[in-house]
């Protein structure tokens, strides 16, 4: 059978959680009075947020679905529409059990593409509707940046400053143009909710939106009242959030399981923009979404689907706990060394005692001492769950190569915060060993050779093009090269601070030199470091 409404209607889907509501009625309600529009048709949205709304619909606590907008990779929309907007959500539990759900809460996919006249017309109409309560975004951290690594505005953003809102072409510029439609139609309230995996995401979205609108006001493209409108916290809000759910690329094994259930033509594809997409999503059972409760026009009852609403301060504490201590740093450490040691999955790394001990020391010994308990989630229990349940889940086929993407954009947040807290609290930076080991491992990874000195493909990262000169045709133990590595450790845009000034660069360089002693030098260095810590203190 095809994944289409008319084909599955009378099929035996007892193994699946299926929609209990009238899909046609929900679709009609949503288009007539939209409440939730989501930007970014990626895996985490379909596996998590769409599933939460589906739960509310199944329990008849909501009567609207979600309209999904894609503003970057339009091929995703063309592909997903083939399946009548349906998604199969496969949850892979750590105990080996599997849950399968047929998601129908997404009622429409729209391209935010100026050349798609009908789509843009309808999207503008939705934004003019006073019923709209929230827009949410999962567009990746890069989607919020208006400037490149040289602090220059991207060309499309720079051009948008000089255009009318209706002519905007950058991603956030187009969202600003939709907000302008809402402003002109009645200055209706709205919550703009970033659900991307980054610290203080609401503030980053707010800053970017205001930056664009401010430039429009300066260039007399819009009236000043529009800036006042988006700046009024009683009308427009930018709630902070913390999201956490591992949703890897579509798994071939999951596809085979669905095929055995009778589904046809559900092969994953890779778009021209390198998006991995399928009519199904696979992810872990553990999921968290903490949201600042600031919705001036109301919101869905998502607390009934397990989402926690709280204050901005608590959201920030949870985010800091997760991103800087209990999950993301561990992920990055495993990604770097997994690539170097020849692993292709995270759960296989979790069978490696050196790597497991490494992330235990990173989390329990180096991170937890400076974490503030947010109250709604216990840091120690969260970390226990990450190490003993989540990362070792063999049914989550995540790869170090995927997680290694854009590492240069992650180090400052995932590790720099801990270093700053040590300095702030007067703690001895000599107590930090795994963090400089990870930095050294990243420099070693950038050589593009694994621990057997075989070539590996580096994951995409905007930083790589900037530092090719450091690695091209050099002796990695030469004074010139090591001097350039030291210079890189002074780049606060990468590490969040100057590692020379704070005193960590020598340790980074020491580990880096050890990792360049030949074959298996990375493994030997990790083992020596871990062994030394374990011998001197009971921290595992």
Coordinates of C-alpha atoms in Angstrom, one line a residue:
X1 CA 0.0 0.0 0.0
X2 CA 1.0 3.6 -0.6
X3 CA 1.2 6.1 2.3
X4 CA -1.9 7.9 1.1
X5 CA -5.1 8.5 2.9
X6 CA -7.4 6.7 0.5
X7 CA -5.1 3.6 0.5
X8 CA -4.6 3.2 4.2
X9 CA -8.2 4.0 5.1
X10 CA -9.4 0.4 5.2
X11 CA -6.0 -1.3 5.9
X12 CA -5.2 -3.3 9.0
X13 CA -3.0 -0.9 11.0
X14 CA -3.5 -2.3 14.5
X15 CA 0.2 -2.0 15.2
X16 CA 0.0 1.7 14.7
X17 CA -1.4 4.6 16.7
X18 CA -3.8 6.2 14.1
X19 CA -5.7 9.5 14.0
X20 CA -9.0 9.3 15.9
X21 CA -10.3 12.6 14.5
X22 CA -11.8 13.7 11.3
X23 CA -8.8 14.8 9.2
X24 CA -10.9 16.7 6.7
X25 CA -12.6 18.7 9.5
X26 CA -9.3 19.5 11.2
X27 CA -7.8 20.6 7.9
X28 CA -10.8 22.9 7.2
X29 CA -10.6 24.4 10.7
X30 CA -6.9 25.0 10.4
X31 CA -7.1 26.8 7.1
X32 CA -10.1 28.9 8.1
X33 CA -8.7 29.9 11.5
X34 CA -5.0 28.9 11.7
X35 CA -3.4 28.9 15.2
X36 CA 0.0 27.3 14.7
X37 CA 2.4 27.8 11.7
X38 CA 5.7 26.0 11.9
X39 CA 8.8 26.9 9.8
X40 CA 11.2 24.1 9.0
X41 CA 9.9 20.7 7.9
X42 CA 12.7 18.7 9.4
X43 CA 12.8 15.4 11.3
X44 CA 12.6 16.7 14.9
X45 CA 9.5 18.7 14.1
X46 CA 7.6 15.8 12.6
X47 CA 8.9 13.3 15.2
X48 CA 8.1 15.5 18.2
X49 CA 6.0 18.6 17.8
X50 CA 3.6 17.2 15.2
X51 CA 3.2 14.1 17.4
X52 CA 2.4 16.3 20.4
X53 CA -0.4 18.1 18.5
X54 CA -1.6 14.8 17.2
X55 CA -2.0 13.6 20.8
X56 CA -4.2 16.7 21.6
X57 CA -6.3 16.1 18.5
X58 CA -6.8 12.4 19.4
X59 CA -7.9 13.5 22.8
X60 CA -10.2 16.2 21.3
X61 CA -8.4 18.9 23.3
X62 CA -7.6 20.9 20.1
X63 CA -9.5 21.3 16.9
X64 CA -6.6 22.7 14.7
X65 CA -3.6 21.1 13.1
X66 CA -0.3 22.7 12.0
X67 CA 0.6 24.4 8.8
X68 CA 4.2 23.8 7.9
X69 CA 6.3 26.2 5.9
X70 CA 9.7 25.4 4.3
X71 CA 11.8 28.4 3.4
X72 CA 15.1 26.8 2.4
X73 CA 14.8 23.4 0.8
X74 CA 11.7 23.5 -1.3
X75 CA 12.3 20.0 -2.6
X76 CA 11.2 18.8 0.8
X77 CA 7.7 20.1 0.2
X78 CA 7.4 18.5 -3.2
X79 CA 8.5 15.2 -1.7
X80 CA 6.3 15.2 1.4
X81 CA 3.2 16.3 -0.4
X82 CA 3.2 13.0 -2.4
X83 CA 2.2 11.2 0.9
X84 CA -0.9 13.4 1.5
X85 CA 1.0 15.2 4.2
X86 CA 1.2 12.0 6.3
X87 CA 4.2 10.9 8.3
X88 CA 5.0 7.7 10.0
X89 CA 6.6 8.4 13.4
X90 CA 8.7 5.5 14.6
X91 CA 9.9 5.6 18.2
X92 CA 12.8 3.3 19.0
X93 CA 12.9 2.5 22.7
X94 CA 16.0 1.5 24.5
X95 CA 14.6 -1.8 25.6
X96 CA 14.2 -2.8 21.9
X97 CA 10.4 -2.2 21.7
X98 CA 9.1 -0.1 18.8
X99 CA 6.1 2.3 18.7
X100 CA 4.6 3.3 15.3
X101 CA 2.3 6.3 14.8
X102 CA 0.6 7.7 11.8
X103 CA 0.8 11.4 12.0
X104 CA -1.9 13.5 10.3
X105 CA -1.7 16.7 12.3
X106 CA 0.2 18.5 9.5
X107 CA -2.6 19.7 7.3
X108 CA -0.5 21.6 4.7
X109 CA 3.0 22.2 3.5
X110 CA 3.8 25.6 2.0
X111 CA 6.9 26.9 0.2
X112 CA 8.0 30.3 1.5
X113 CA 9.4 31.0 -2.0
X114 CA 8.6 34.4 -3.7
X115 CA 8.3 32.6 -7.1
X116 CA 5.5 30.4 -5.7
X117 CA 2.8 33.0 -6.0
X118 CA -0.1 31.0 -4.7
X119 CA 1.8 29.7 -1.7
X120 CA 3.0 33.1 -0.7
X121 CA -0.5 34.6 -1.2
X122 CA -2.0 32.0 1.1
X123 CA 0.8 32.4 3.7
X124 CA 0.2 36.2 3.8
X125 CA -3.5 35.5 4.4
X126 CA -2.7 33.2 7.3
X127 CA -0.6 35.9 8.9
X128 CA -3.4 38.4 8.5
X129 CA -5.7 36.2 10.4
X130 CA -6.3 37.3 14.1
X131 CA -6.7 33.6 15.1
X132 CA -3.0 32.9 14.6
X133 CA -1.4 32.3 18.0
X134 CA 2.1 31.2 17.4
X135 CA 4.8 30.5 14.8
X136 CA 7.5 28.1 15.7
X137 CA 10.9 27.5 14.0
X138 CA 13.3 24.6 13.7
X139 CA 15.6 26.1 11.0
X140 CA 19.0 25.2 12.6
X141 CA 21.3 27.6 14.4
X142 CA 22.7 28.9 11.1
X143 CA 19.2 30.1 10.1
X144 CA 19.3 32.9 12.6
X145 CA 22.6 34.4 11.5
X146 CA 22.5 37.6 9.4
X147 CA 26.3 37.9 9.3
X148 CA 29.2 35.7 8.2
X149 CA 32.2 34.8 10.2
X150 CA 33.8 38.1 9.2
X151 CA 30.9 40.0 10.8
X152 CA 29.7 41.1 7.3
X153 CA 26.0 40.8 6.4
X154 CA 25.2 38.0 4.0
X155 CA 24.5 39.4 0.5
X156 CA 20.8 38.4 0.5
X157 CA 20.3 40.0 3.9
X158 CA 22.2 43.2 2.9
X159 CA 20.0 43.4 -0.2
X160 CA 16.8 42.9 1.8
X161 CA 17.6 46.1 3.8
X162 CA 17.1 48.1 0.7
X163 CA 14.0 46.4 -0.5
X164 CA 10.3 46.6 0.3
X165 CA 9.2 43.8 2.7
X166 CA 7.2 42.1 0.0
X167 CA 10.5 41.7 -2.0
X168 CA 12.6 40.1 0.8
X169 CA 14.6 37.0 -0.2
X170 CA 16.5 36.1 3.0
X171 CA 14.8 33.5 5.3
X172 CA 14.3 35.9 8.2
X173 CA 13.6 38.8 5.8
X174 CA 10.6 36.8 4.4
X175 CA 9.4 36.1 7.9
X176 CA 9.6 39.8 8.7
X177 CA 7.6 40.6 5.6
X178 CA 4.9 38.3 6.9
X179 CA 4.9 40.0 10.2
X180 CA 4.5 43.3 8.3
X181 CA 1.3 41.8 6.8
X182 CA 0.0 41.1 10.3
X183 CA 0.9 44.6 11.5
X184 CA -0.9 46.2 8.6
X185 CA -4.0 44.0 9.0
X186 CA -4.6 44.9 12.6
X187 CA -1.4 44.7 14.7
X188 CA -2.6 41.4 16.1
X189 CA -0.6 39.7 18.9
X190 CA 1.7 36.7 18.1
X191 CA 4.3 34.5 19.7
X192 CA 7.5 33.8 17.7
X193 CA 8.9 30.6 19.2
X194 CA 12.3 29.3 18.3
X195 CA 12.6 25.6 19.0
X196 CA 16.1 25.2 17.7
X197 CA 18.8 23.6 19.7
X198 CA 20.7 26.6 20.9
X199 CA 21.1 28.7 24.0
X200 CA 18.8 31.7 24.5
X201 CA 17.2 30.9 21.1
X202 CA 14.3 33.4 21.6
X203 CA 16.7 36.2 22.2
X204 CA 18.7 35.3 19.0
X205 CA 15.5 35.3 17.0
X206 CA 14.3 38.6 18.5
X207 CA 17.6 40.3 17.8
X208 CA 17.7 39.2 14.2
X209 CA 14.1 40.2 13.5
X210 CA 14.6 43.6 15.1
X211 CA 17.8 44.1 13.2
X212 CA 16.1 43.6 9.8
X213 CA 13.1 45.8 10.7
X214 CA 15.3 48.5 12.1
X215 CA 17.2 48.7 8.8
X216 CA 13.9 48.9 7.0
X217 CA 12.9 51.8 9.2
X218 CA 16.2 53.5 8.6
X219 CA 15.8 53.1 4.8
X220 CA 12.2 54.2 4.9
X221 CA 10.9 50.9 3.7
X222 CA 8.4 50.6 6.6
X223 CA 7.0 53.0 9.1
X224 CA 8.5 53.3 12.6
X225 CA 5.3 52.0 14.1
X226 CA 6.1 48.6 12.7
X227 CA 9.3 48.5 14.8
X228 CA 7.3 49.6 17.8
X229 CA 4.8 46.8 17.1
X230 CA 7.4 44.0 17.1
X231 CA 9.1 45.5 20.1
X232 CA 6.0 45.6 22.3
X233 CA 6.2 42.5 24.6
X234 CA 2.5 42.7 25.2
X235 CA 1.8 42.1 21.5
X236 CA 4.8 40.2 20.1
X237 CA 6.8 37.8 22.2
X238 CA 9.9 35.7 21.6
X239 CA 9.7 32.9 24.2
X240 CA 12.9 31.0 25.0
X241 CA 12.8 27.2 24.7
X242 CA 14.9 24.1 25.4
X243 CA 14.3 21.2 23.1
X244 CA 15.9 17.7 23.4
X245 CA 15.1 14.7 21.3
X246 CA 17.6 12.7 19.2
X247 CA 16.1 12.3 15.7
X248 CA 18.7 10.9 13.3
X249 CA 18.5 10.6 9.6
X250 CA 15.9 8.1 8.3
X251 CA 17.1 4.6 9.0
X252 CA 17.3 2.0 6.3
X253 CA 16.4 -0.6 8.9
X254 CA 13.3 1.3 9.9
X255 CA 12.3 1.6 6.2
X256 CA 12.7 -2.2 5.8
X257 CA 10.4 -2.7 8.9
X258 CA 7.7 -0.5 7.4
X259 CA 8.0 -2.2 4.0
X260 CA 7.4 -5.5 5.8
X261 CA 4.2 -3.9 7.2
X262 CA 3.1 -3.4 3.6
X263 CA 4.1 0.2 2.8
X264 CA 5.6 0.9 -0.6
X265 CA 7.7 3.6 -2.2
X266 CA 8.9 5.1 1.1
X267 CA 12.6 5.2 0.3
X268 CA 14.5 8.1 1.9
X269 CA 16.0 10.7 -0.5
X270 CA 18.8 13.2 -0.3
X271 CA 17.7 16.5 -1.8
X272 CA 19.9 18.7 -3.9
X273 CA 20.6 20.8 -0.8
X274 CA 21.7 17.7 1.1
X275 CA 18.6 17.2 3.3
X276 CA 18.0 13.6 4.3
X277 CA 14.2 13.2 4.2
X278 CA 11.7 10.3 4.2
X279 CA 7.9 9.9 4.7
X280 CA 8.9 8.4 8.0
X281 CA 10.9 9.7 11.0
X282 CA 12.7 7.7 13.6
X283 CA 13.8 8.9 17.0
X284 CA 14.3 8.0 20.7
X285 CA 11.4 7.9 23.2
X286 CA 13.0 10.4 25.5
X287 CA 12.0 14.0 24.6
X288 CA 11.9 17.3 26.4
X289 CA 10.5 20.7 25.5
X290 CA 10.6 23.5 28.0
X291 CA 9.0 26.7 26.9
X292 CA 8.8 30.2 28.4
X293 CA 5.1 30.8 28.9
X294 CA 4.6 34.0 27.0
X295 CA 1.8 33.8 24.5
X296 CA -0.1 37.0 24.0
X297 CA -2.8 35.5 21.8
X298 CA -3.2 32.1 23.5
X299 CA -1.6 28.8 22.7
X300 CA -2.4 25.0 22.2
X301 CA -2.7 23.0 25.4
X302 CA 0.7 21.4 24.9
X303 CA 1.2 20.8 28.6
X304 CA -1.2 17.9 28.1
X305 CA 1.2 16.4 25.7
X306 CA 4.1 16.5 28.2
X307 CA 5.6 19.9 27.3
X308 CA 6.6 22.1 30.3
X309 CA 5.7 25.8 30.4
X310 CA 7.7 27.9 32.9
X311 CA 9.6 31.1 33.3
X312 CA 12.4 32.4 31.1
X313 CA 14.9 32.0 33.9
X314 CA 14.0 28.3 34.3
X315 CA 14.2 27.7 30.6
X316 CA 17.6 29.3 30.5
X317 CA 18.8 27.1 33.4
X318 CA 17.6 23.9 31.7
X319 CA 19.1 24.9 28.4
X320 CA 22.4 25.7 30.1
X321 CA 22.4 22.4 31.9
X322 CA 21.7 20.5 28.7
X323 CA 23.8 22.4 26.2
X324 CA 26.9 23.1 28.3
X325 CA 27.1 20.1 30.5
X326 CA 24.7 17.1 30.4
X327 CA 24.3 16.3 26.7
X328 CA 25.6 18.5 23.9
X329 CA 29.3 18.5 25.1
X330 CA 29.2 14.7 25.4
X331 CA 27.8 14.5 21.9
X332 CA 30.5 16.7 20.4
X333 CA 33.3 14.8 22.2
X334 CA 31.9 11.5 20.9
X335 CA 31.5 13.0 17.4
X336 CA 35.1 14.2 17.1
X337 CA 36.7 11.0 18.5
X338 CA 34.2 8.7 16.8
X339 CA 35.3 10.1 13.5
X340 CA 39.0 9.7 14.3
X341 CA 38.6 6.2 15.7
X342 CA 36.6 4.9 12.8
X343 CA 33.1 4.6 14.3
X344 CA 29.9 5.2 12.3
X345 CA 27.4 5.1 15.1
X346 CA 27.2 6.7 18.6
X347 CA 25.8 3.5 20.2
X348 CA 28.9 1.6 19.0
X349 CA 31.1 4.2 20.7
X350 CA 29.3 3.5 23.9
X351 CA 30.8 0.1 23.9
X352 CA 34.3 1.7 24.0
X353 CA 35.4 1.9 27.7
X354 CA 37.8 4.8 26.9
X355 CA 35.1 6.9 25.3
X356 CA 32.5 6.1 27.9
X357 CA 34.9 7.0 30.7
X358 CA 35.8 10.2 28.8
X359 CA 32.3 11.5 28.7
X360 CA 31.6 10.4 32.3
X361 CA 34.5 12.5 33.4
X362 CA 33.4 15.4 31.1
X363 CA 29.9 15.3 32.5
X364 CA 30.2 14.3 36.2
X365 CA 33.6 15.7 37.1
X366 CA 34.1 18.8 34.9
X367 CA 30.5 19.9 34.1
X368 CA 28.2 19.2 37.0
X369 CA 30.1 21.2 39.6
X370 CA 29.1 24.5 37.9
X371 CA 25.6 23.6 36.9
X372 CA 22.6 25.3 38.5
X373 CA 19.7 22.9 39.2
X374 CA 16.8 24.3 37.2
X375 CA 14.2 22.6 39.4
X376 CA 12.0 21.1 36.7
X377 CA 14.8 18.6 35.6
X378 CA 17.4 17.2 37.9
X379 CA 20.9 17.6 36.3
X380 CA 22.4 14.4 37.8
X381 CA 19.4 12.3 36.8
X382 CA 19.3 13.9 33.3
X383 CA 23.0 13.1 32.9
X384 CA 22.5 9.5 34.1
X385 CA 19.8 9.1 31.5
X386 CA 21.9 10.4 28.7
X387 CA 24.9 8.1 29.5
X388 CA 23.1 5.0 30.6
X389 CA 20.0 5.1 28.4
X390 CA 20.1 7.5 25.5
X391 CA 23.5 7.5 23.9
X392 CA 23.8 3.7 24.2
X393 CA 20.4 3.1 22.5
X394 CA 21.4 0.8 19.6
X395 CA 18.0 1.6 18.0
X396 CA 19.0 5.2 17.4
X397 CA 21.3 5.1 14.4
X398 CA 22.9 8.4 14.9
X399 CA 26.4 9.0 13.6
X400 CA 29.5 10.9 14.8
X401 CA 29.8 12.2 11.3
X402 CA 26.4 13.9 11.4
X403 CA 27.0 15.4 14.9
X404 CA 30.4 16.7 13.8
X405 CA 28.8 19.0 11.3
X406 CA 29.5 22.7 12.2
X407 CA 31.6 21.9 15.2
X408 CA 33.3 25.3 15.0
X409 CA 29.9 26.9 15.7
X410 CA 29.3 24.7 18.8
X411 CA 32.5 24.7 20.8
X412 CA 32.1 28.2 22.4
X413 CA 28.6 27.3 23.7
X414 CA 29.1 23.6 24.6
X415 CA 32.5 24.1 26.4
X416 CA 33.2 27.8 26.7
X417 CA 30.4 28.3 29.3
X418 CA 32.0 25.7 31.6
X419 CA 35.4 27.4 31.4
X420 CA 33.8 30.8 32.1
X421 CA 32.0 29.4 35.1
X422 CA 35.2 28.0 36.5
X423 CA 36.9 31.4 36.1
X424 CA 33.8 33.1 37.6
X425 CA 33.7 30.8 40.6
X426 CA 37.5 30.9 41.1
X427 CA 37.9 27.2 40.4
X428 CA 41.3 25.8 39.2
X429 CA 41.3 25.4 35.4
X430 CA 43.8 22.6 36.0
X431 CA 40.8 20.5 37.0
X432 CA 39.7 20.6 33.3
X433 CA 41.3 17.9 31.3
X434 CA 38.7 16.4 29.0
X435 CA 37.6 19.8 27.6
X436 CA 41.2 20.7 26.3
X437 CA 41.5 17.1 25.1
X438 CA 38.4 17.6 23.0
X439 CA 39.8 20.8 21.6
X440 CA 43.0 19.1 20.7
X441 CA 41.0 16.2 19.2
X442 CA 39.1 18.7 17.0
X443 CA 42.4 20.2 15.7
X444 CA 43.6 16.7 15.0
X445 CA 40.3 15.9 13.2
X446 CA 40.7 18.9 10.9
X447 CA 43.7 17.2 9.4
X448 CA 41.2 14.9 7.6
X449 CA 43.0 11.7 8.7
X450 CA 41.8 9.1 11.1
X451 CA 43.9 7.4 13.8
X452 CA 45.2 4.9 11.2
X453 CA 46.4 7.9 9.1
X454 CA 43.8 7.1 6.4
X455 CA 41.9 10.0 4.8
X456 CA 38.4 10.8 6.1
X457 CA 35.8 13.2 4.8
X458 CA 35.3 16.2 7.1
X459 CA 31.7 17.1 7.9
X460 CA 30.6 20.4 6.6
X461 CA 31.7 23.4 8.6
X462 CA 32.0 27.1 7.6
X463 CA 35.3 27.3 9.5
X464 CA 37.2 24.7 7.5
X465 CA 37.7 27.0 4.5
X466 CA 39.2 29.6 6.7
X467 CA 42.0 27.4 8.0
X468 CA 43.0 25.3 5.1
X469 CA 46.3 27.1 5.1
X470 CA 47.1 25.8 8.6
X471 CA 46.9 22.2 7.4
X472 CA 48.0 22.1 3.8
X473 CA 51.2 20.2 3.2
X474 CA 52.7 20.8 6.6
X475 CA 54.6 18.8 9.2
X476 CA 52.1 18.6 12.1
X477 CA 54.8 18.7 14.7
X478 CA 56.8 21.6 13.1
X479 CA 57.2 24.8 15.1
X480 CA 55.4 26.8 12.4
X481 CA 52.3 24.6 12.4
X482 CA 52.1 24.4 16.2
X483 CA 52.5 28.1 16.3
X484 CA 49.5 28.4 14.0
X485 CA 47.5 26.0 16.3
X486 CA 48.3 28.3 19.2
X487 CA 47.0 31.3 17.2
X488 CA 43.8 29.4 16.5
X489 CA 43.3 28.8 20.3
X490 CA 43.1 32.6 20.7
X491 CA 40.1 32.8 18.5
X492 CA 37.3 33.6 21.0
X493 CA 34.6 33.3 18.2
X494 CA 35.4 29.6 18.2
X495 CA 36.1 28.8 21.8
X496 CA 34.2 31.6 23.5
X497 CA 37.4 33.0 24.9
X498 CA 41.2 33.3 24.3
X499 CA 42.5 30.0 25.5
X500 CA 46.0 31.4 25.8
X501 CA 44.9 34.2 28.1
X502 CA 42.9 31.8 30.3
X503 CA 45.8 29.3 30.5
X504 CA 44.3 26.3 28.7
X505 CA 46.2 26.5 25.4
X506 CA 49.4 24.7 26.7
X507 CA 47.3 21.7 27.7
X508 CA 45.5 21.7 24.3
X509 CA 48.9 21.9 22.5
X510 CA 50.4 19.1 24.6
X511 CA 47.5 16.8 23.8
X512 CA 47.6 17.8 20.1
X513 CA 51.3 16.9 19.8
X514 CA 50.7 13.5 21.5
X515 CA 47.9 12.8 18.9
X516 CA 50.4 13.3 16.1
X517 CA 53.0 10.7 17.2
X518 CA 51.8 8.3 14.4
X519 CA 49.3 5.5 14.0
X520 CA 47.0 4.9 17.0
X521 CA 48.3 8.1 18.7
X522 CA 44.8 9.4 19.3
X523 CA 43.7 6.2 21.0
X524 CA 46.9 6.1 23.1
X525 CA 46.5 9.7 24.1
X526 CA 42.9 9.2 25.2
X527 CA 43.8 6.1 27.2
X528 CA 46.7 7.8 28.9
X529 CA 44.6 10.8 29.9
X530 CA 41.7 8.7 31.1
X531 CA 43.9 6.3 33.0
X532 CA 45.7 9.2 34.7
X533 CA 42.4 10.7 36.0
X534 CA 41.0 7.4 37.1
X535 CA 44.2 6.5 39.0
X536 CA 44.2 9.8 40.9
X537 CA 40.5 10.1 41.8
X538 CA 37.4 8.0 41.9
X539 CA 35.3 9.8 39.4
X540 CA 33.8 7.1 37.3

